[in-house]
Amino acid sequence: METLAMHISNGIINGPVAAVFAVIALAAMAYCVRRGRQDLDDRLAPMAGLVAAFIFAVQMLNFPIFTAGVSGHLLGGALAAMLVGPWVGALCVAVVLVVQALVFGDGGVAMLGLNITNMAVIGLGVAYLLIALLLRVLPRTPAGLAITAFVSALVSVVVAAMGFVLQYQLGGTTDLGENLAGLAGTMAVSHLFIGIGEGLITATTVVTVAKVRPDLVYALRALKPAAPATVPTVGGVR
């Protein structure tokens, strides 16, 4: 394949597979709407708008991968998960993808289900799971937040790219044969480098917000640190 991007264009995946993932994406977004209503308040609503605008801006930056004519871009899933949570964050990413497809032609309209599944569901979901795990074991200091943001962003980008590889295996319109492994390797390596860039941007943004307004960082409000282990007392002596 001459050119690939995280935004899948029309004709890359066949219709039946695209339809299946459209149903998956629609169901996931409906669930996010339901759960997101519980989170929305005077603090989160304007923050969601800012996050969506930021994701829209960074996704417009495409990075050519010189080894195979591949391009990719930042996803913003980990940033959204940390600042506005998984439910509202997924909706922010999905809205950005819809606008880009309908207004700018970035990604096929028929492929929206695939793109939303990869970036708003798989990528952001993996990011939030890592955030929840790391914030339980790392100190809630600037360094701890930076590590959490960096790792979750890096891993989420690579996993989202692998989502595309799976979708292509299920319904790619061009038979790559044994080259499918090469596609997976190219996507993994290229998005590893993109993930490093996204990790740095996410860590810098989250730490900056946390220093000024820690109450605006959803992950710090919603995810409680692990309770310290208690040592049983015997006769008043620990």
Tab-separated table of C-alpha atoms in Angstrom:
chain	number	residue	atom	x	y	z
A	1	MET	CA	0.000	0.000	0.000
A	2	GLU	CA	1.476	3.271	-1.094
A	3	THR	CA	0.106	5.531	1.622
A	4	LEU	CA	-1.445	4.850	4.997
A	5	ALA	CA	-2.660	7.134	7.741
A	6	MET	CA	-4.403	6.709	11.052
A	7	HIS	CA	-7.492	8.215	9.319
A	8	ILE	CA	-8.714	5.379	7.110
A	9	SER	CA	-9.929	6.551	3.714
A	10	ASN	CA	-12.896	5.173	1.793
A	11	GLY	CA	-12.127	1.975	-0.075
A	12	ILE	CA	-9.337	0.755	2.221
A	13	ILE	CA	-11.636	-1.625	4.147
A	14	ASN	CA	-14.584	-3.418	2.547
A	15	GLY	CA	-18.192	-2.457	3.216
A	16	PRO	CA	-19.313	-5.337	5.490
A	17	VAL	CA	-16.395	-4.920	7.908
A	18	ALA	CA	-16.853	-1.137	7.894
A	19	ALA	CA	-20.543	-1.634	8.700
A	20	VAL	CA	-19.756	-3.924	11.639
A	21	PHE	CA	-17.360	-1.403	13.127
A	22	ALA	CA	-19.864	1.390	12.500
A	23	VAL	CA	-22.325	-0.483	14.727
A	24	ILE	CA	-19.608	-1.034	17.352
A	25	ALA	CA	-18.651	2.649	17.307
A	26	LEU	CA	-22.277	3.788	17.486
A	27	ALA	CA	-23.001	1.524	20.455
A	28	ALA	CA	-19.839	2.664	22.230
A	29	MET	CA	-20.649	6.347	21.697
A	30	ALA	CA	-24.228	5.839	22.915
A	31	TYR	CA	-22.851	4.306	26.096
A	32	CYS	CA	-20.373	7.170	26.480
A	33	VAL	CA	-23.217	9.689	26.165
A	34	ARG	CA	-25.102	7.905	28.909
A	35	ARG	CA	-22.097	7.742	31.247
A	36	GLY	CA	-20.793	11.164	30.282
A	37	ARG	CA	-23.978	12.873	31.444
A	38	GLN	CA	-23.119	11.807	34.978
A	39	ASP	CA	-19.723	13.501	34.777
A	40	LEU	CA	-20.692	16.768	33.094
A	41	ASP	CA	-20.718	19.799	35.353
A	42	ASP	CA	-19.769	23.485	35.180
A	43	ARG	CA	-16.105	22.499	35.279
A	44	LEU	CA	-16.079	19.656	32.780
A	45	ALA	CA	-18.294	21.092	30.026
A	46	PRO	CA	-16.011	24.010	29.023
A	47	MET	CA	-12.948	21.806	29.518
A	48	ALA	CA	-14.399	19.298	27.039
A	49	GLY	CA	-14.685	22.044	24.431
A	50	LEU	CA	-11.083	23.072	24.946
A	51	VAL	CA	-9.879	19.477	24.772
A	52	ALA	CA	-11.786	18.840	21.537
A	53	ALA	CA	-10.326	22.001	19.984
A	54	PHE	CA	-6.807	21.010	21.055
A	55	ILE	CA	-7.203	17.474	19.660
A	56	PHE	CA	-8.540	18.889	16.398
A	57	ALA	CA	-5.477	21.106	16.093
A	58	VAL	CA	-2.877	18.443	16.869
A	59	GLN	CA	-4.520	15.883	14.586
A	60	MET	CA	-4.040	18.247	11.661
A	61	LEU	CA	-0.289	17.737	12.026
A	62	ASN	CA	0.721	14.744	9.906
A	63	PHE	CA	4.131	13.121	10.199
A	64	PRO	CA	5.560	11.384	7.115
A	65	ILE	CA	7.323	8.096	7.819
A	66	PHE	CA	10.224	8.110	5.412
A	67	THR	CA	10.756	4.335	5.383
A	68	ALA	CA	7.501	3.351	3.665
A	69	GLY	CA	5.573	6.401	2.539
A	70	VAL	CA	3.427	6.129	5.652
A	71	SER	CA	2.010	9.100	7.493
A	72	GLY	CA	0.480	9.325	10.943
A	73	HIS	CA	-0.618	11.935	13.414
A	74	LEU	CA	-1.205	12.557	17.090
A	75	LEU	CA	-4.402	11.063	18.526
A	76	GLY	CA	-5.046	12.962	21.765
A	77	GLY	CA	-6.806	10.057	23.472
A	78	ALA	CA	-4.620	9.971	26.569
A	79	LEU	CA	-4.853	13.746	26.966
A	80	ALA	CA	-8.647	13.611	26.754
A	81	ALA	CA	-8.815	10.704	29.194
A	82	MET	CA	-6.695	12.513	31.770
A	83	LEU	CA	-8.413	15.888	31.525
A	84	VAL	CA	-12.095	15.033	30.946
A	85	GLY	CA	-12.341	11.301	31.597
A	86	PRO	CA	-12.978	8.275	29.378
A	87	TRP	CA	-16.641	8.907	28.542
A	88	VAL	CA	-16.547	12.600	27.656
A	89	GLY	CA	-13.047	12.139	26.249
A	90	ALA	CA	-14.215	9.481	23.794
A	91	LEU	CA	-17.018	11.798	22.659
A	92	CYS	CA	-14.517	14.627	22.133
A	93	VAL	CA	-12.338	12.445	19.915
A	94	ALA	CA	-15.358	11.123	18.009
A	95	VAL	CA	-16.692	14.632	17.345
A	96	VAL	CA	-13.289	15.697	16.014
A	97	LEU	CA	-13.171	12.682	13.681
A	98	VAL	CA	-16.680	13.378	12.360
A	99	VAL	CA	-15.870	17.043	11.660
A	100	GLN	CA	-12.601	16.162	9.957
A	101	ALA	CA	-14.303	13.586	7.738
A	102	LEU	CA	-17.320	15.715	6.802
A	103	VAL	CA	-15.666	19.123	6.485
A	104	PHE	CA	-12.034	18.455	5.585
A	105	GLY	CA	-12.258	15.069	3.905
A	106	ASP	CA	-9.706	13.657	6.352
A	107	GLY	CA	-10.782	10.031	6.590
A	108	GLY	CA	-13.624	8.477	4.663
A	109	VAL	CA	-17.195	9.058	5.825
A	110	ALA	CA	-17.939	5.376	5.223
A	111	MET	CA	-14.907	4.526	7.395
A	112	LEU	CA	-15.969	6.655	10.387
A	113	GLY	CA	-16.886	3.594	12.413
A	114	LEU	CA	-13.407	2.163	11.919
A	115	ASN	CA	-11.646	5.419	12.787
A	116	ILE	CA	-13.819	6.068	15.853
A	117	THR	CA	-13.300	2.499	17.066
A	118	ASN	CA	-9.517	2.769	16.723
A	119	MET	CA	-8.992	6.216	18.204
A	120	ALA	CA	-11.961	7.010	20.453
A	121	VAL	CA	-12.659	3.507	21.758
A	122	ILE	CA	-9.533	1.345	21.603
A	123	GLY	CA	-6.850	4.019	21.912
A	124	LEU	CA	-8.583	6.088	24.563
A	125	GLY	CA	-9.782	3.008	26.448
A	126	VAL	CA	-6.264	1.588	26.691
A	127	ALA	CA	-4.958	4.998	27.738
A	128	TYR	CA	-7.468	5.309	30.582
A	129	LEU	CA	-6.794	1.791	31.840
A	130	LEU	CA	-3.076	2.606	32.023
A	131	ILE	CA	-3.808	5.950	33.702
A	132	ALA	CA	-5.945	4.223	36.347
A	133	LEU	CA	-3.213	1.660	36.961
A	134	LEU	CA	-0.258	4.055	37.050
A	135	LEU	CA	-1.941	6.621	39.288
A	136	ARG	CA	-2.458	3.895	41.871
A	137	VAL	CA	1.245	3.069	42.067
A	138	LEU	CA	3.034	6.313	41.191
A	139	PRO	CA	3.231	9.377	43.446
A	140	ARG	CA	0.879	12.205	42.472
A	141	THR	CA	3.733	14.578	41.874
A	142	PRO	CA	4.600	16.399	38.633
A	143	ALA	CA	7.032	13.585	37.816
A	144	GLY	CA	4.450	10.906	38.546
A	145	LEU	CA	1.831	12.659	36.425
A	146	ALA	CA	4.305	13.147	33.598
A	147	ILE	CA	5.238	9.451	33.556
A	148	THR	CA	1.567	8.453	33.636
A	149	ALA	CA	0.679	10.779	30.767
A	150	PHE	CA	3.699	9.811	28.670
A	151	VAL	CA	3.313	6.040	29.014
A	152	SER	CA	-0.455	6.042	28.474
A	153	ALA	CA	-0.157	8.247	25.370
A	154	LEU	CA	2.672	6.200	23.870
A	155	VAL	CA	0.998	2.835	24.360
A	156	SER	CA	-2.433	4.055	23.238
A	157	VAL	CA	-1.083	5.323	19.905
A	158	VAL	CA	0.596	2.017	19.096
A	159	VAL	CA	-2.438	-0.036	20.154
A	160	ALA	CA	-4.756	2.135	18.039
A	161	ALA	CA	-2.471	1.567	15.052
A	162	MET	CA	-2.677	-2.183	15.645
A	163	GLY	CA	-6.460	-1.824	15.596
A	164	PHE	CA	-6.156	-0.741	11.974
A	165	VAL	CA	-3.988	-3.759	11.193
A	166	LEU	CA	-6.655	-6.064	12.646
A	167	GLN	CA	-9.360	-4.325	10.633
A	168	TYR	CA	-7.288	-4.644	7.473
A	169	GLN	CA	-6.791	-8.335	8.095
A	170	LEU	CA	-10.566	-8.733	8.439
A	171	GLY	CA	-11.559	-6.724	5.403
A	172	GLY	CA	-8.713	-5.080	3.527
A	173	THR	CA	-9.560	-4.476	-0.107
A	174	THR	CA	-6.036	-5.361	-1.250
A	175	ASP	CA	-4.658	-8.808	-0.480
A	176	LEU	CA	-1.296	-8.234	1.159
A	177	GLY	CA	-0.648	-11.918	1.780
A	178	GLU	CA	2.562	-12.354	3.744
A	179	ASN	CA	3.084	-8.587	3.661
A	180	LEU	CA	0.467	-8.172	6.406
A	181	ALA	CA	3.185	-8.822	8.985
A	182	GLY	CA	5.257	-6.126	7.312
A	183	LEU	CA	2.300	-3.753	7.522
A	184	ALA	CA	1.955	-4.489	11.228
A	185	GLY	CA	5.660	-3.890	11.800
A	186	THR	CA	5.665	-0.652	9.833
A	187	MET	CA	2.609	0.669	11.663
A	188	ALA	CA	4.016	-0.331	15.058
A	189	VAL	CA	7.435	1.238	14.533
A	190	SER	CA	6.163	4.418	12.908
A	191	HIS	CA	3.515	5.003	15.551
A	192	LEU	CA	5.996	4.236	18.293
A	193	PHE	CA	7.866	7.379	17.249
A	194	ILE	CA	4.620	9.310	16.906
A	195	GLY	CA	3.638	8.038	20.351
A	196	ILE	CA	6.832	9.426	21.839
A	197	GLY	CA	5.953	12.861	20.479
A	198	GLU	CA	2.384	12.564	21.710
A	199	GLY	CA	3.614	11.391	25.092
A	200	LEU	CA	5.803	14.459	25.489
A	201	ILE	CA	2.982	16.814	24.472
A	202	THR	CA	0.471	15.051	26.736
A	203	ALA	CA	2.803	15.026	29.725
A	204	THR	CA	3.691	18.702	29.314
A	205	THR	CA	0.049	19.744	28.948
A	206	VAL	CA	-1.278	17.694	31.851
A	207	VAL	CA	1.479	18.729	34.256
A	208	THR	CA	1.005	22.402	33.317
A	209	VAL	CA	-2.756	22.222	33.961
A	210	ALA	CA	-2.250	20.266	37.193
A	211	LYS	CA	0.157	22.876	38.574
A	212	VAL	CA	-2.292	25.723	37.944
A	213	ARG	CA	-5.686	24.049	38.404
A	214	PRO	CA	-5.400	20.460	39.657
A	215	ASP	CA	-9.188	20.376	40.041
A	216	LEU	CA	-9.469	20.479	36.243
A	217	VAL	CA	-7.609	17.181	35.813
A	218	TYR	CA	-10.331	14.531	35.782
A	219	ALA	CA	-7.959	11.668	36.563
A	220	LEU	CA	-6.804	13.325	39.787
A	221	ARG	CA	-10.389	13.894	40.929
A	222	ALA	CA	-11.935	10.592	39.928
A	223	LEU	CA	-9.143	8.096	40.528
A	224	LYS	CA	-8.259	7.589	44.155
A	225	PRO	CA	-4.726	6.536	45.133
A	226	ALA	CA	-4.229	3.034	46.418
A	227	ALA	CA	-4.809	2.733	50.141
A	228	PRO	CA	-1.603	2.105	52.095
A	229	ALA	CA	-1.186	-1.412	53.332
A	230	THR	CA	-2.104	-1.820	56.971
A	231	VAL	CA	-0.076	-3.971	59.319
A	232	PRO	CA	-2.112	-5.957	61.851
A	233	THR	CA	-1.507	-4.928	65.444
A	234	VAL	CA	-0.880	-7.393	68.210
A	235	GLY	CA	-0.980	-6.117	71.746
A	236	GLY	CA	-0.740	-2.534	70.547
A	237	VAL	CA	2.576	-3.174	68.740
A	238	ARG	CA	2.826	-2.988	64.938
